[in-house]
C-alpha positions as CSV (number, residue, x, y, z in Angstrom):
1,I,-0.3,0.3,0.4
2,S,1.2,3.3,-1.1
3,K,1.2,6.4,0.9
4,P,1.8,9.6,0.7
5,Y,5.3,11.8,1.2
6,H,3.9,15.3,-0.3
7,F,2.2,17.2,2.5
8,V,0.5,20.5,2.9
9,I,0.2,21.9,6.0
10,E,-1.2,25.4,6.6
11,P,0.5,27.0,9.4
12,T,-2.7,29.9,9.1
13,N,-5.4,31.3,6.9
14,V,-4.3,34.6,8.4
15,C,-2.7,37.4,6.0
16,N,-1.5,40.8,6.3
17,L,-1.8,40.6,3.1
18,H,-5.0,41.8,0.5
19,C,-4.3,40.1,-2.9
20,P,-7.7,40.4,-5.0
21,L,-7.6,37.0,-6.2
22,C,-7.4,34.9,-2.9
23,S,-10.1,34.4,-0.2
24,T,-8.5,35.3,2.2
25,G,-7.1,38.9,1.1
26,I,-11.0,39.4,-0.3
27,N,-11.8,38.3,3.8
28,A,-14.1,34.9,1.9
29,E,-16.2,33.8,5.1
30,T,-14.9,30.1,3.7
31,R,-13.7,29.1,7.6
32,A,-12.9,31.0,10.7
33,K,-9.6,32.3,10.8
34,G,-7.1,30.5,12.6
35,T,-2.7,29.1,13.6
36,L,-1.9,26.1,14.2
37,T,0.1,25.7,17.3
38,L,3.4,24.1,17.7
39,E,2.4,21.6,19.8
40,K,-0.7,20.3,17.2
41,F,2.4,20.8,14.7
42,K,4.4,17.9,16.5
43,K,1.8,15.9,16.2
44,L,1.1,16.4,12.7
45,I,4.4,16.0,12.1
46,D,5.0,12.4,14.2
47,E,2.4,10.5,12.4
48,I,3.4,11.7,9.2
49,K,7.2,11.5,9.9
50,D,7.7,7.9,8.5
51,V,6.4,8.2,4.9
52,A,7.2,12.0,4.6
53,L,9.9,13.7,2.5
54,E,8.9,16.6,1.4
55,L,6.4,19.6,3.1
56,Y,5.5,23.0,2.3
57,L,3.7,24.9,4.6
58,Q,1.4,27.3,3.1
59,N,-1.5,27.7,1.6
60,W,-4.2,30.7,1.8
61,G,-1.9,32.0,5.0
62,E,1.1,34.2,5.0
63,S,3.3,31.9,7.3
64,T,5.5,34.1,8.6
65,L,2.7,35.3,10.1
66,V,3.5,33.1,12.8
67,K,5.7,33.0,15.9
68,N,6.8,29.2,16.4
69,L,7.4,28.9,12.8
70,P,11.2,28.9,13.0
71,E,10.5,25.8,16.0
72,M,7.9,24.2,13.3
73,I,10.8,24.1,10.6
74,K,13.2,22.5,12.4
75,Y,11.2,20.0,14.4
76,A,10.2,18.5,11.2
77,T,14.0,18.7,9.4
78,Q,15.2,17.1,12.3
79,N,12.4,14.3,11.2
80,K,14.6,14.4,7.8
81,I,11.4,16.2,6.3
82,F,12.7,19.0,3.0
83,V,10.2,22.7,4.2
84,N,9.5,24.3,1.8
85,L,7.9,27.8,2.2
86,S,6.8,30.7,-0.3
87,T,6.1,33.9,1.3
88,N,4.8,37.5,0.2
89,F,8.0,38.2,2.5
90,A,6.2,41.4,3.2
91,I,6.9,41.7,7.1
92,N,8.7,44.2,8.8
93,Y,10.2,40.9,10.9
94,S,12.9,40.9,13.7
95,N,16.5,40.4,13.0
96,D,16.1,37.2,15.3
97,Y,12.4,35.8,13.7
98,L,14.7,36.7,10.4
99,E,17.6,34.5,11.2
100,N,15.5,31.4,13.1
101,L,13.7,31.2,10.0
102,M,17.1,31.3,8.0
103,S,19.0,29.1,11.0
104,S,15.6,26.9,10.7
105,G,16.6,24.0,8.4
106,L,14.2,25.3,5.7
107,G,15.1,23.4,2.2
108,K,13.9,26.5,-0.1
109,L,12.3,29.1,0.2
110,V,10.3,30.9,-2.7
111,I,9.5,35.0,-2.0
112,D,6.8,36.7,-4.0
113,V,7.5,39.1,-6.1
114,D,5.2,40.4,-8.4
115,G,6.7,43.1,-10.5
116,T,9.1,45.3,-9.8
117,T,7.7,48.5,-9.6
118,Q,5.5,49.9,-5.8
119,E,3.1,50.4,-8.3
120,T,2.9,47.1,-10.3
121,Y,3.7,45.5,-7.5
122,E,0.9,46.3,-5.5
123,Q,-2.0,46.1,-8.2
124,Y,-1.7,42.7,-6.6
125,R,0.2,42.2,-3.9
126,V,-2.4,45.0,-2.1
127,S,-1.1,46.7,1.5
128,G,2.1,45.2,0.9
129,K,5.3,46.9,-0.1
130,L,7.9,46.5,-2.3
131,E,10.7,47.9,-1.0
132,T,9.9,45.8,2.7
133,V,10.1,42.6,0.4
134,L,13.0,43.0,-1.6
135,E,14.9,44.6,1.7
136,N,14.3,41.7,4.0
137,T,15.5,39.1,0.2
138,K,18.9,40.7,1.3
139,K,18.4,40.1,4.7
140,A,18.5,36.1,4.1
141,V,20.9,36.4,1.6
142,N,24.0,38.5,3.4
143,Y,22.9,35.8,6.4
144,K,22.8,32.7,4.4
145,K,26.4,34.2,2.8
146,Q,28.4,35.1,6.4
147,N,26.9,31.8,8.1
148,N,27.8,30.0,4.8
149,L,24.1,27.7,4.9
150,K,23.6,25.4,1.9
151,F,19.8,25.5,3.1
152,P,17.7,27.0,2.2
153,I,17.5,27.2,-1.2
154,I,15.7,31.1,-1.7
155,T,14.2,32.0,-5.3
156,T,11.5,34.4,-6.1
157,K,8.3,33.7,-7.9
158,M,5.6,35.8,-10.0
159,L,2.4,35.4,-10.9
160,V,2.1,37.0,-14.1
161,M,-0.6,38.7,-15.1
162,K,-1.8,42.1,-18.0
163,H,0.0,44.4,-15.9
164,N,3.0,43.1,-15.0
165,E,4.3,40.5,-18.3
166,H,6.1,43.2,-19.5
């Protein structure tokens, strides 16, 4: 009997942005807002760790709003699970949070950059500041270099739409 090896866990369905194509961003009342506790996360990992190879920590919320996210990632990686995180990275993180995130064992960090100017970026990432995203990205890259880390692999992603396809 085959069991799944790829999992998606949503640490929160709360977000700091108001993206027009996202049910969270438009405040659709599809389900109650909430955040996964570290204890429940560990229980989930304990249930899947024997078969899980890869874990995505995202869905309809901004995972980096979760204070315990670095500890969650560390627990998953200690259980030999490769962790991917997609983030809007549009939050003014404390240096401690960003350093804990970067040193957590995270395998891949995907940063949403949907424009190269504030005007283009904010057409989809409503309430976001491109400058914040770029500054966080620089800090993450610098931390990785200064600490000679192989991981996380840092990439950016763009949702191509009419207003940013240029």
